[in-house]
PDB file of C-alpha atoms in Angstrom:
ATOM      1  CA  MET A   1     -53.574 -34.052   9.346  1.00  0.00           C
ATOM      2  CA  VAL A   2     -50.927 -34.812   6.697  1.00  0.00           C
ATOM      3  CA  ALA A   3     -51.595 -33.281   3.264  1.00  0.00           C
ATOM      4  CA  PHE A   4     -53.242 -35.710   0.831  1.00  0.00           C
ATOM      5  CA  THR A   5     -53.975 -38.181   3.649  1.00  0.00           C
ATOM      6  CA  GLY A   6     -56.982 -39.598   1.789  1.00  0.00           C
ATOM      7  CA  GLU A   7     -55.144 -39.888  -1.526  1.00  0.00           C
ATOM      8  CA  ILE A   8     -52.087 -41.572   0.027  1.00  0.00           C
ATOM      9  CA  ALA A   9     -54.317 -44.015   1.914  1.00  0.00           C
ATOM     10  CA  ALA A  10     -56.153 -44.868  -1.316  1.00  0.00           C
ATOM     11  CA  LEU A  11     -52.926 -45.594  -3.209  1.00  0.00           C
ATOM     12  CA  THR A  12     -51.610 -47.740  -0.355  1.00  0.00           C
ATOM     13  CA  ALA A  13     -54.890 -49.653  -0.264  1.00  0.00           C
ATOM     14  CA  ALA A  14     -54.536 -50.224  -4.019  1.00  0.00           C
ATOM     15  CA  LEU A  15     -51.058 -51.678  -3.496  1.00  0.00           C
ATOM     16  CA  PHE A  16     -52.244 -53.987  -0.729  1.00  0.00           C
ATOM     17  CA  TRP A  17     -55.269 -55.102  -2.742  1.00  0.00           C
ATOM     18  CA  ALA A  18     -53.069 -55.934  -5.746  1.00  0.00           C
ATOM     19  CA  ILE A  19     -50.945 -58.209  -3.563  1.00  0.00           C
ATOM     20  CA  ALA A  20     -53.960 -59.837  -1.956  1.00  0.00           C
ATOM     21  CA  THR A  21     -55.812 -60.373  -5.247  1.00  0.00           C
ATOM     22  CA  TRP A  22     -53.102 -62.692  -6.573  1.00  0.00           C
ATOM     23  CA  ILE A  23     -53.180 -64.643  -3.308  1.00  0.00           C
ATOM     24  CA  TYR A  24     -56.979 -64.798  -3.218  1.00  0.00           C
ATOM     25  CA  SER A  25     -56.987 -66.078  -6.805  1.00  0.00           C
ATOM     26  CA  HIS A  26     -55.081 -69.118  -5.526  1.00  0.00           C
ATOM     27  CA  CYS A  27     -57.344 -69.569  -2.486  1.00  0.00           C
ATOM     28  CA  SER A  28     -60.531 -69.183  -4.545  1.00  0.00           C
ATOM     29  CA  GLN A  29     -59.808 -72.552  -6.157  1.00  0.00           C
ATOM     30  CA  ARG A  30     -60.039 -74.190  -2.721  1.00  0.00           C
ATOM     31  CA  PHE A  31     -63.035 -72.300  -1.325  1.00  0.00           C
ATOM     32  CA  GLY A  32     -66.255 -71.049  -2.895  1.00  0.00           C
ATOM     33  CA  ALA A  33     -66.835 -67.294  -3.122  1.00  0.00           C
ATOM     34  CA  MET A  34     -69.146 -67.110  -0.099  1.00  0.00           C
ATOM     35  CA  PRO A  35     -67.021 -69.224   2.297  1.00  0.00           C
ATOM     36  CA  LEU A  36     -63.880 -67.285   1.346  1.00  0.00           C
ATOM     37  CA  ASN A  37     -65.747 -64.044   2.026  1.00  0.00           C
ATOM     38  CA  VAL A  38     -66.755 -65.306   5.485  1.00  0.00           C
ATOM     39  CA  ILE A  39     -63.223 -66.440   6.369  1.00  0.00           C
ATOM     40  CA  LYS A  40     -61.605 -63.136   5.473  1.00  0.00           C
ATOM     41  CA  GLY A  41     -64.463 -61.220   7.114  1.00  0.00           C
ATOM     42  CA  VAL A  42     -64.223 -62.996  10.469  1.00  0.00           C
ATOM     43  CA  ILE A  43     -60.432 -62.743  10.767  1.00  0.00           C
ATOM     44  CA  ALA A  44     -60.254 -59.143   9.537  1.00  0.00           C
ATOM     45  CA  SER A  45     -63.117 -58.114  11.865  1.00  0.00           C
ATOM     46  CA  LEU A  46     -61.223 -59.497  14.866  1.00  0.00           C
ATOM     47  CA  LEU A  47     -58.097 -57.591  13.807  1.00  0.00           C
ATOM     48  CA  LEU A  48     -60.086 -54.367  13.358  1.00  0.00           C
ATOM     49  CA  LEU A  49     -61.677 -54.843  16.777  1.00  0.00           C
ATOM     50  CA  ILE A  50     -58.241 -55.285  18.393  1.00  0.00           C
ATOM     51  CA  ALA A  51     -56.951 -52.178  16.597  1.00  0.00           C
ATOM     52  CA  LEU A  52     -60.013 -50.242  17.760  1.00  0.00           C
ATOM     53  CA  LEU A  53     -59.541 -51.312  21.393  1.00  0.00           C
ATOM     54  CA  LEU A  54     -55.846 -50.422  21.298  1.00  0.00           C
ATOM     55  CA  SER A  55     -56.735 -46.969  19.996  1.00  0.00           C
ATOM     56  CA  ASP A  56     -59.238 -44.600  21.584  1.00  0.00           C
ATOM     57  CA  ALA A  57     -62.416 -46.539  20.850  1.00  0.00           C
ATOM     58  CA  SER A  58     -64.604 -43.714  22.163  1.00  0.00           C
ATOM     59  CA  VAL A  59     -63.556 -41.397  19.331  1.00  0.00           C
ATOM     60  CA  GLY A  60     -65.695 -41.227  16.210  1.00  0.00           C
ATOM     61  CA  ILE A  61     -68.397 -43.689  17.332  1.00  0.00           C
ATOM     62  CA  PRO A  62     -71.231 -43.736  14.786  1.00  0.00           C
ATOM     63  CA  SER A  63     -74.521 -42.250  15.889  1.00  0.00           C
ATOM     64  CA  GLY A  64     -78.017 -42.158  14.484  1.00  0.00           C
ATOM     65  CA  SER A  65     -78.428 -42.875  10.798  1.00  0.00           C
ATOM     66  CA  ALA A  66     -74.663 -43.438  10.300  1.00  0.00           C
ATOM     67  CA  TRP A  67     -75.101 -46.993  11.621  1.00  0.00           C
ATOM     68  CA  GLY A  68     -77.745 -47.700   9.026  1.00  0.00           C
ATOM     69  CA  TRP A  69     -75.711 -46.273   6.129  1.00  0.00           C
ATOM     70  CA  LEU A  70     -72.620 -48.252   7.133  1.00  0.00           C
ATOM     71  CA  ILE A  71     -74.571 -51.490   7.566  1.00  0.00           C
ATOM     72  CA  ILE A  72     -76.244 -51.095   4.164  1.00  0.00           C
ATOM     73  CA  SER A  73     -72.841 -50.224   2.684  1.00  0.00           C
ATOM     74  CA  GLY A  74     -71.389 -53.420   4.160  1.00  0.00           C
ATOM     75  CA  VAL A  75     -74.220 -55.606   2.866  1.00  0.00           C
ATOM     76  CA  ILE A  76     -73.966 -54.184  -0.654  1.00  0.00           C
ATOM     77  CA  GLY A  77     -70.211 -53.638  -0.922  1.00  0.00           C
ATOM     78  CA  ILE A  78     -68.918 -56.614   1.067  1.00  0.00           C
ATOM     79  CA  ALA A  79     -71.632 -59.282   1.273  1.00  0.00           C
ATOM     80  CA  ILE A  80     -72.687 -58.937  -2.367  1.00  0.00           C
ATOM     81  CA  GLY A  81     -69.739 -57.091  -3.931  1.00  0.00           C
ATOM     82  CA  ASP A  82     -66.870 -59.106  -2.459  1.00  0.00           C
ATOM     83  CA  THR A  83     -68.678 -62.401  -3.055  1.00  0.00           C
ATOM     84  CA  ALA A  84     -69.160 -61.425  -6.695  1.00  0.00           C
ATOM     85  CA  TYR A  85     -65.490 -60.390  -6.832  1.00  0.00           C
ATOM     86  CA  PHE A  86     -64.302 -63.784  -5.588  1.00  0.00           C
ATOM     87  CA  ALA A  87     -66.678 -65.536  -8.001  1.00  0.00           C
ATOM     88  CA  ALA A  88     -65.250 -63.532 -10.907  1.00  0.00           C
ATOM     89  CA  LEU A  89     -61.711 -64.134  -9.677  1.00  0.00           C
ATOM     90  CA  ARG A  90     -62.256 -67.870  -9.785  1.00  0.00           C
ATOM     91  CA  ARG A  91     -63.581 -67.713 -13.349  1.00  0.00           C
ATOM     92  CA  MET A  92     -61.333 -65.104 -14.998  1.00  0.00           C
ATOM     93  CA  GLY A  93     -58.174 -64.715 -12.906  1.00  0.00           C
ATOM     94  CA  PRO A  94     -56.745 -61.593 -11.241  1.00  0.00           C
ATOM     95  CA  ARG A  95     -55.696 -59.673 -14.363  1.00  0.00           C
ATOM     96  CA  LYS A  96     -59.120 -59.588 -16.009  1.00  0.00           C
ATOM     97  CA  VAL A  97     -60.992 -59.058 -12.748  1.00  0.00           C
ATOM     98  CA  LEU A  98     -58.824 -56.044 -11.944  1.00  0.00           C
ATOM     99  CA  LEU A  99     -59.813 -54.680 -15.346  1.00  0.00           C
ATOM    100  CA  MET A 100     -63.483 -55.006 -14.420  1.00  0.00           C
ATOM    101  CA  GLU A 101     -62.777 -53.085 -11.214  1.00  0.00           C
ATOM    102  CA  SER A 102     -61.932 -50.024 -13.322  1.00  0.00           C
ATOM    103  CA  LEU A 103     -65.674 -49.652 -13.914  1.00  0.00           C
ATOM    104  CA  ALA A 104     -66.199 -48.647 -10.271  1.00  0.00           C
ATOM    105  CA  PRO A 105     -64.598 -45.139 -10.192  1.00  0.00           C
ATOM    106  CA  PRO A 106     -66.678 -43.554 -12.970  1.00  0.00           C
ATOM    107  CA  LEU A 107     -69.773 -45.164 -11.448  1.00  0.00           C
ATOM    108  CA  THR A 108     -68.845 -43.659  -8.077  1.00  0.00           C
ATOM    109  CA  GLY A 109     -68.323 -40.246  -9.663  1.00  0.00           C
ATOM    110  CA  VAL A 110     -71.699 -40.314 -11.410  1.00  0.00           C
ATOM    111  CA  LEU A 111     -73.491 -41.505  -8.273  1.00  0.00           C
ATOM    112  CA  ALA A 112     -71.737 -38.894  -6.102  1.00  0.00           C
ATOM    113  CA  LEU A 113     -72.790 -36.173  -8.522  1.00  0.00           C
ATOM    114  CA  LEU A 114     -76.400 -37.369  -8.772  1.00  0.00           C
ATOM    115  CA  VAL A 115     -76.997 -38.376  -5.149  1.00  0.00           C
ATOM    116  CA  LEU A 116     -74.669 -36.194  -3.048  1.00  0.00           C
ATOM    117  CA  ASN A 117     -74.282 -33.301  -5.503  1.00  0.00           C
ATOM    118  CA  GLU A 118     -70.535 -33.649  -4.874  1.00  0.00           C
ATOM    119  CA  ALA A 119     -68.727 -31.767  -7.616  1.00  0.00           C
ATOM    120  CA  ILE A 120     -65.144 -32.419  -8.703  1.00  0.00           C
ATOM    121  CA  THR A 121     -62.735 -30.028 -10.387  1.00  0.00           C
ATOM    122  CA  VAL A 122     -62.152 -30.151 -14.127  1.00  0.00           C
ATOM    123  CA  THR A 123     -58.499 -31.110 -13.593  1.00  0.00           C
ATOM    124  CA  ALA A 124     -59.436 -33.933 -11.205  1.00  0.00           C
ATOM    125  CA  ALA A 125     -62.052 -35.183 -13.678  1.00  0.00           C
ATOM    126  CA  LEU A 126     -59.472 -35.204 -16.462  1.00  0.00           C
ATOM    127  CA  GLY A 127     -57.065 -36.962 -14.113  1.00  0.00           C
ATOM    128  CA  MET A 128     -59.671 -39.655 -13.463  1.00  0.00           C
ATOM    129  CA  LEU A 129     -60.105 -40.132 -17.207  1.00  0.00           C
ATOM    130  CA  VAL A 130     -56.350 -40.304 -17.845  1.00  0.00           C
ATOM    131  CA  THR A 131     -55.833 -42.727 -14.949  1.00  0.00           C
ATOM    132  CA  LEU A 132     -58.627 -45.037 -16.052  1.00  0.00           C
ATOM    133  CA  THR A 133     -57.420 -44.894 -19.662  1.00  0.00           C
ATOM    134  CA  GLY A 134     -53.944 -45.908 -18.531  1.00  0.00           C
ATOM    135  CA  VAL A 135     -55.260 -48.755 -16.390  1.00  0.00           C
ATOM    136  CA  ILE A 136     -57.493 -50.095 -19.165  1.00  0.00           C
ATOM    137  CA  TYR A 137     -54.698 -49.753 -21.727  1.00  0.00           C
ATOM    138  CA  VAL A 138     -52.358 -51.759 -19.493  1.00  0.00           C
ATOM    139  CA  LEU A 139     -54.861 -54.545 -18.969  1.00  0.00           C
ATOM    140  CA  ARG A 140     -55.831 -54.764 -22.642  1.00  0.00           C
ATOM    141  CA  GLN A 141     -52.309 -55.841 -23.555  1.00  0.00           C
ATOM    142  CA  GLN A 142     -51.892 -59.481 -24.463  1.00  0.00           C
ATOM    143  CA  SER A 143     -51.179 -61.692 -21.477  1.00  0.00           C
ATOM    144  CA  HIS A 144     -48.645 -64.508 -21.801  1.00  0.00           C
ATOM    145  CA  ASP A 145     -49.738 -66.124 -18.558  1.00  0.00           C
ATOM    146  CA  ASP A 146     -50.981 -69.598 -19.498  1.00  0.00           C
ATOM    147  CA  ASN A 147     -52.406 -70.077 -16.010  1.00  0.00           C
ATOM    148  CA  GLU A 148     -54.925 -67.249 -16.421  1.00  0.00           C
ATOM    149  CA  PRO A 149     -58.448 -68.408 -17.345  1.00  0.00           C
ATOM    150  CA  SER A 150     -60.288 -67.118 -20.409  1.00  0.00           C
ATOM    151  CA  ILE A 151     -63.097 -64.592 -20.186  1.00  0.00           C
ATOM    152  CA  CYS A 152     -66.539 -66.139 -19.699  1.00  0.00           C
ATOM    153  CA  LYS A 153     -70.059 -64.716 -19.485  1.00  0.00           C
ATOM    154  CA  LYS A 154     -70.494 -65.616 -15.819  1.00  0.00           C
ATOM    155  CA  GLY A 155     -67.136 -64.073 -15.006  1.00  0.00           C
ATOM    156  CA  LEU A 156     -68.093 -60.852 -16.787  1.00  0.00           C
ATOM    157  CA  PHE A 157     -71.430 -60.762 -14.964  1.00  0.00           C
ATOM    158  CA  TYR A 158     -69.840 -61.248 -11.539  1.00  0.00           C
ATOM    159  CA  GLY A 159     -67.097 -58.733 -12.349  1.00  0.00           C
ATOM    160  CA  ALA A 160     -69.636 -56.094 -13.405  1.00  0.00           C
ATOM    161  CA  LEU A 161     -71.780 -56.823 -10.336  1.00  0.00           C
ATOM    162  CA  ALA A 162     -68.740 -56.431  -8.076  1.00  0.00           C
ATOM    163  CA  ALA A 163     -67.907 -53.052  -9.652  1.00  0.00           C
ATOM    164  CA  VAL A 164     -71.464 -51.739  -9.245  1.00  0.00           C
ATOM    165  CA  CYS A 165     -71.701 -52.935  -5.624  1.00  0.00           C
ATOM    166  CA  GLN A 166     -68.311 -51.449  -4.840  1.00  0.00           C
ATOM    167  CA  ALA A 167     -69.364 -48.078  -6.243  1.00  0.00           C
ATOM    168  CA  VAL A 168     -72.602 -48.027  -4.238  1.00  0.00           C
ATOM    169  CA  GLY A 169     -70.912 -49.292  -1.067  1.00  0.00           C
ATOM    170  CA  VAL A 170     -68.150 -46.705  -1.334  1.00  0.00           C
ATOM    171  CA  LEU A 171     -70.645 -43.881  -1.823  1.00  0.00           C
ATOM    172  CA  LEU A 172     -72.741 -44.877   1.196  1.00  0.00           C
ATOM    173  CA  SER A 173     -69.647 -45.303   3.359  1.00  0.00           C
ATOM    174  CA  HIS A 174     -68.257 -41.934   2.255  1.00  0.00           C
ATOM    175  CA  TYR A 175     -71.553 -40.263   3.170  1.00  0.00           C
ATOM    176  CA  ALA A 176     -71.584 -41.810   6.664  1.00  0.00           C
ATOM    177  CA  LEU A 177     -67.920 -41.086   7.382  1.00  0.00           C
ATOM    178  CA  VAL A 178     -68.086 -37.436   6.342  1.00  0.00           C
ATOM    179  CA  ASP A 179     -71.642 -36.447   7.299  1.00  0.00           C
ATOM    180  CA  ALA A 180     -71.554 -38.062  10.767  1.00  0.00           C
ATOM    181  CA  ASP A 181     -67.790 -37.651  11.362  1.00  0.00           C
ATOM    182  CA  VAL A 182     -67.305 -41.383  11.948  1.00  0.00           C
ATOM    183  CA  ALA A 183     -63.798 -42.685  12.662  1.00  0.00           C
ATOM    184  CA  PRO A 184     -62.427 -44.821   9.778  1.00  0.00           C
ATOM    185  CA  LEU A 185     -61.795 -47.798  12.090  1.00  0.00           C
ATOM    186  CA  TRP A 186     -65.413 -47.804  13.233  1.00  0.00           C
ATOM    187  CA  GLY A 187     -66.618 -47.489   9.655  1.00  0.00           C
ATOM    188  CA  ALA A 188     -64.445 -50.383   8.490  1.00  0.00           C
ATOM    189  CA  LEU A 189     -65.495 -52.640  11.387  1.00  0.00           C
ATOM    190  CA  ILE A 190     -69.237 -52.022  11.019  1.00  0.00           C
ATOM    191  CA  ARG A 191     -69.174 -52.535   7.241  1.00  0.00           C
ATOM    192  CA  LEU A 192     -67.145 -55.736   7.510  1.00  0.00           C
ATOM    193  CA  VAL A 193     -69.172 -57.256  10.350  1.00  0.00           C
ATOM    194  CA  ALA A 194     -72.477 -56.459   8.619  1.00  0.00           C
ATOM    195  CA  GLY A 195     -71.358 -57.981   5.319  1.00  0.00           C
ATOM    196  CA  THR A 196     -69.832 -61.058   6.952  1.00  0.00           C
ATOM    197  CA  LEU A 197     -72.917 -61.774   9.087  1.00  0.00           C
ATOM    198  CA  VAL A 198     -75.176 -61.684   6.036  1.00  0.00           C
ATOM    199  CA  ILE A 199     -73.000 -64.175   4.132  1.00  0.00           C
ATOM    200  CA  ALA A 200     -72.635 -66.462   7.190  1.00  0.00           C
ATOM    201  CA  LEU A 201     -76.409 -66.399   7.668  1.00  0.00           C
ATOM    202  CA  LEU A 202     -76.983 -67.375   4.029  1.00  0.00           C
ATOM    203  CA  LEU A 203     -74.493 -70.251   4.329  1.00  0.00           C
ATOM    204  CA  GLY A 204     -76.222 -71.374   7.513  1.00  0.00           C
ATOM    205  CA  LEU A 205     -79.664 -71.303   5.891  1.00  0.00           C
ATOM    206  CA  ARG A 206     -78.281 -73.392   3.027  1.00  0.00           C
ATOM    207  CA  GLN A 207     -76.741 -75.769   5.604  1.00  0.00           C
ATOM    208  CA  GLU A 208     -73.372 -75.609   3.857  1.00  0.00           C
ATOM    209  CA  ILE A 209     -71.156 -74.209   6.622  1.00  0.00           C
ATOM    210  CA  HIS A 210     -69.508 -77.540   7.412  1.00  0.00           C
ATOM    211  CA  LYS A 211     -69.131 -78.688   3.797  1.00  0.00           C
ATOM    212  CA  GLN A 212     -67.965 -75.418   2.211  1.00  0.00           C
ATOM    213  CA  LEU A 213     -66.278 -73.683   5.152  1.00  0.00           C
ATOM    214  CA  ILE A 214     -65.155 -75.837   8.067  1.00  0.00           C
ATOM    215  CA  LYS A 215     -64.085 -78.940   6.110  1.00  0.00           C
ATOM    216  CA  PRO A 216     -61.860 -77.069   3.591  1.00  0.00           C
ATOM    217  CA  LEU A 217     -60.327 -75.049   6.450  1.00  0.00           C
ATOM    218  CA  LEU A 218     -59.389 -78.171   8.401  1.00  0.00           C
ATOM    219  CA  ALA A 219     -57.886 -79.693   5.244  1.00  0.00           C
ATOM    220  CA  MET A 220     -55.472 -76.783   4.713  1.00  0.00           C
ATOM    221  CA  ASP A 221     -51.802 -77.294   5.498  1.00  0.00           C
ATOM    222  CA  MET A 222     -49.667 -74.761   7.387  1.00  0.00           C
ATOM    223  CA  ARG A 223     -48.253 -73.176   4.230  1.00  0.00           C
ATOM    224  CA  ASN A 224     -51.617 -72.472   2.612  1.00  0.00           C
ATOM    225  CA  SER A 225     -53.037 -71.303   5.937  1.00  0.00           C
ATOM    226  CA  ALA A 226     -50.183 -68.807   6.293  1.00  0.00           C
ATOM    227  CA  ILE A 227     -50.657 -67.580   2.714  1.00  0.00           C
ATOM    228  CA  LEU A 228     -54.388 -67.026   3.266  1.00  0.00           C
ATOM    229  CA  THR A 229     -53.692 -65.211   6.550  1.00  0.00           C
ATOM    230  CA  VAL A 230     -51.282 -62.839   4.803  1.00  0.00           C
ATOM    231  CA  ALA A 231     -53.917 -62.086   2.151  1.00  0.00           C
ATOM    232  CA  ILE A 232     -56.514 -61.330   4.829  1.00  0.00           C
ATOM    233  CA  VAL A 233     -54.207 -59.103   6.897  1.00  0.00           C
ATOM    234  CA  VAL A 234     -52.937 -57.160   3.885  1.00  0.00           C
ATOM    235  CA  GLY A 235     -55.916 -57.251   1.525  1.00  0.00           C
ATOM    236  CA  THR A 236     -58.811 -56.970   3.979  1.00  0.00           C
ATOM    237  CA  PHE A 237     -57.726 -55.707   7.412  1.00  0.00           C
ATOM    238  CA  LEU A 238     -55.243 -53.063   6.223  1.00  0.00           C
ATOM    239  CA  ALA A 239     -56.849 -52.368   2.838  1.00  0.00           C
ATOM    240  CA  ILE A 240     -60.369 -51.777   4.156  1.00  0.00           C
ATOM    241  CA  TRP A 241     -59.015 -49.598   6.978  1.00  0.00           C
ATOM    242  CA  LEU A 242     -57.075 -47.505   4.477  1.00  0.00           C
ATOM    243  CA  GLN A 243     -60.127 -47.407   2.203  1.00  0.00           C
ATOM    244  CA  GLN A 244     -62.184 -45.846   4.991  1.00  0.00           C
ATOM    245  CA  VAL A 245     -59.415 -43.319   5.688  1.00  0.00           C
ATOM    246  CA  SER A 246     -59.364 -42.346   2.015  1.00  0.00           C
ATOM    247  CA  LEU A 247     -63.156 -42.005   1.889  1.00  0.00           C
ATOM    248  CA  LYS A 248     -63.157 -39.770   4.956  1.00  0.00           C
ATOM    249  CA  TYR A 249     -60.424 -37.392   3.811  1.00  0.00           C
ATOM    250  CA  ALA A 250     -60.774 -37.421   0.002  1.00  0.00           C
ATOM    251  CA  ASN A 251     -63.501 -36.941  -2.571  1.00  0.00           C
ATOM    252  CA  ALA A 252     -65.368 -40.252  -3.051  1.00  0.00           C
ATOM    253  CA  ALA A 253     -64.776 -40.429  -6.814  1.00  0.00           C
ATOM    254  CA  VAL A 254     -61.117 -39.427  -6.484  1.00  0.00           C
ATOM    255  CA  ALA A 255     -60.521 -41.992  -3.718  1.00  0.00           C
ATOM    256  CA  GLN A 256     -62.192 -44.707  -5.772  1.00  0.00           C
ATOM    257  CA  THR A 257     -60.117 -43.820  -8.833  1.00  0.00           C
ATOM    258  CA  LEU A 258     -56.849 -44.029  -6.915  1.00  0.00           C
ATOM    259  CA  MET A 259     -57.880 -47.337  -5.373  1.00  0.00           C
ATOM    260  CA  ALA A 260     -58.543 -48.606  -8.908  1.00  0.00           C
ATOM    261  CA  THR A 261     -54.829 -48.357  -9.723  1.00  0.00           C
ATOM    262  CA  SER A 262     -54.285 -51.833  -8.256  1.00  0.00           C
ATOM    263  CA  PRO A 263     -53.479 -53.283 -11.712  1.00  0.00           C
ATOM    264  CA  LEU A 264     -50.483 -50.976 -11.962  1.00  0.00           C
ATOM    265  CA  PHE A 265     -49.056 -52.277  -8.715  1.00  0.00           C
ATOM    266  CA  ALA A 266     -49.617 -55.782 -10.057  1.00  0.00           C
ATOM    267  CA  LEU A 267     -46.928 -55.248 -12.728  1.00  0.00           C
ATOM    268  CA  PRO A 268     -43.961 -56.233 -10.527  1.00  0.00           C
ATOM    269  CA  ILE A 269     -45.972 -59.217  -9.285  1.00  0.00           C
ATOM    270  CA  ALA A 270     -46.439 -60.346 -12.885  1.00  0.00           C
ATOM    271  CA  TRP A 271     -42.704 -59.818 -13.474  1.00  0.00           C
ATOM    272  CA  LEU A 272     -41.858 -62.071 -10.545  1.00  0.00           C
ATOM    273  CA  ARG A 273     -44.203 -64.688 -12.004  1.00  0.00           C
ATOM    274  CA  GLY A 274     -42.221 -64.733 -15.254  1.00  0.00           C
ATOM    275  CA  ASN A 275     -44.393 -62.326 -17.256  1.00  0.00           C
ATOM    276  CA  PRO A 276     -42.284 -59.139 -17.635  1.00  0.00           C
ATOM    277  CA  PRO A 277     -44.221 -55.996 -18.725  1.00  0.00           C
ATOM    278  CA  THR A 278     -43.821 -54.811 -22.306  1.00  0.00           C
ATOM    279  CA  PHE A 279     -43.081 -51.240 -23.461  1.00  0.00           C
ATOM    280  CA  LYS A 280     -46.806 -50.673 -24.107  1.00  0.00           C
ATOM    281  CA  ILE A 281     -47.651 -51.766 -20.587  1.00  0.00           C
ATOM    282  CA  TRP A 282     -45.089 -49.355 -19.128  1.00  0.00           C
ATOM    283  CA  LEU A 283     -46.501 -46.609 -21.382  1.00  0.00           C
ATOM    284  CA  GLY A 284     -49.964 -47.211 -19.983  1.00  0.00           C
ATOM    285  CA  THR A 285     -48.555 -47.207 -16.468  1.00  0.00           C
ATOM    286  CA  LEU A 286     -46.901 -43.817 -16.945  1.00  0.00           C
ATOM    287  CA  SER A 287     -50.184 -42.485 -18.323  1.00  0.00           C
ATOM    288  CA  ALA A 288     -52.017 -43.657 -15.228  1.00  0.00           C
ATOM    289  CA  VAL A 289     -49.362 -42.140 -12.940  1.00  0.00           C
ATOM    290  CA  ALA A 290     -49.751 -38.811 -14.771  1.00  0.00           C
ATOM    291  CA  GLY A 291     -53.497 -39.036 -14.157  1.00  0.00           C
ATOM    292  CA  ILE A 292     -52.883 -39.685 -10.450  1.00  0.00           C
ATOM    293  CA  ALA A 293     -50.722 -36.550 -10.282  1.00  0.00           C
ATOM    294  CA  MET A 294     -53.548 -34.544 -11.903  1.00  0.00           C
ATOM    295  CA  ILE A 295     -56.008 -35.866  -9.322  1.00  0.00           C
ATOM    296  CA  MET A 296     -53.789 -35.101  -6.348  1.00  0.00           C
ATOM    297  CA  PHE A 297     -52.523 -31.683  -7.401  1.00  0.00           C
ATOM    298  CA  GLY A 298     -55.381 -30.433  -9.610  1.00  0.00           C
TER     299      GLY A 298
END
């Protein structure tokens, strides 16, 4: 296994999620949070299943309680967490929602310490603090993007809920992957299918599948359909696969911290959108990068 496999996977997942978040922010204006969660879940699940069949599907099959932990992780982290994330994205825009995501790593660290008794080194803990400080500092800078919505109470609630659910889901998934030696592909597929089925069931019970899901899908043109597909492939299929790899081969809190660096990767995206980063934003970015180095080499 390549050195720092988990850490590299986490950083790559952060990059992919940054790209997808900006795309999802556009799509969230067309779909509600729950329908968008179902769409990305169904397509990404099919892609994960294909990837699993093309690989050795008999390796790392979950057994016993691992199924239960992964299913619960999917319900909490994907059904509830991702739906809350999309709801916050619609109300506050990608920049502010990514800021709320920075709440997840310290929550994961505290939960890992309390529940799994999983200690981290002093250097790694300091690296987490430096990284989070850099991320928060970057996102606190004044935005000049007129298209970004203002902060609202509902947006803050959904953003906080998404962070808490992500922390809990990550911890449960990490436990199943490591304790039962589950393959990351299996872990990603089970979590995604479980979360997607719960949301689809809720939409069905509310009798809103046609109105909120099928009708908006049929109304999409080829361009928007292609954009949404790219977001799903990059931000869900690849990102969730890489997330499971990082959780299997890295400390849960460290992996979650590295995945929370998505806002830093969003800087060039903002530049392309006509909002070039200021000196203070670059300063915060360098601080976060220094924290990442402390985590990886501490």
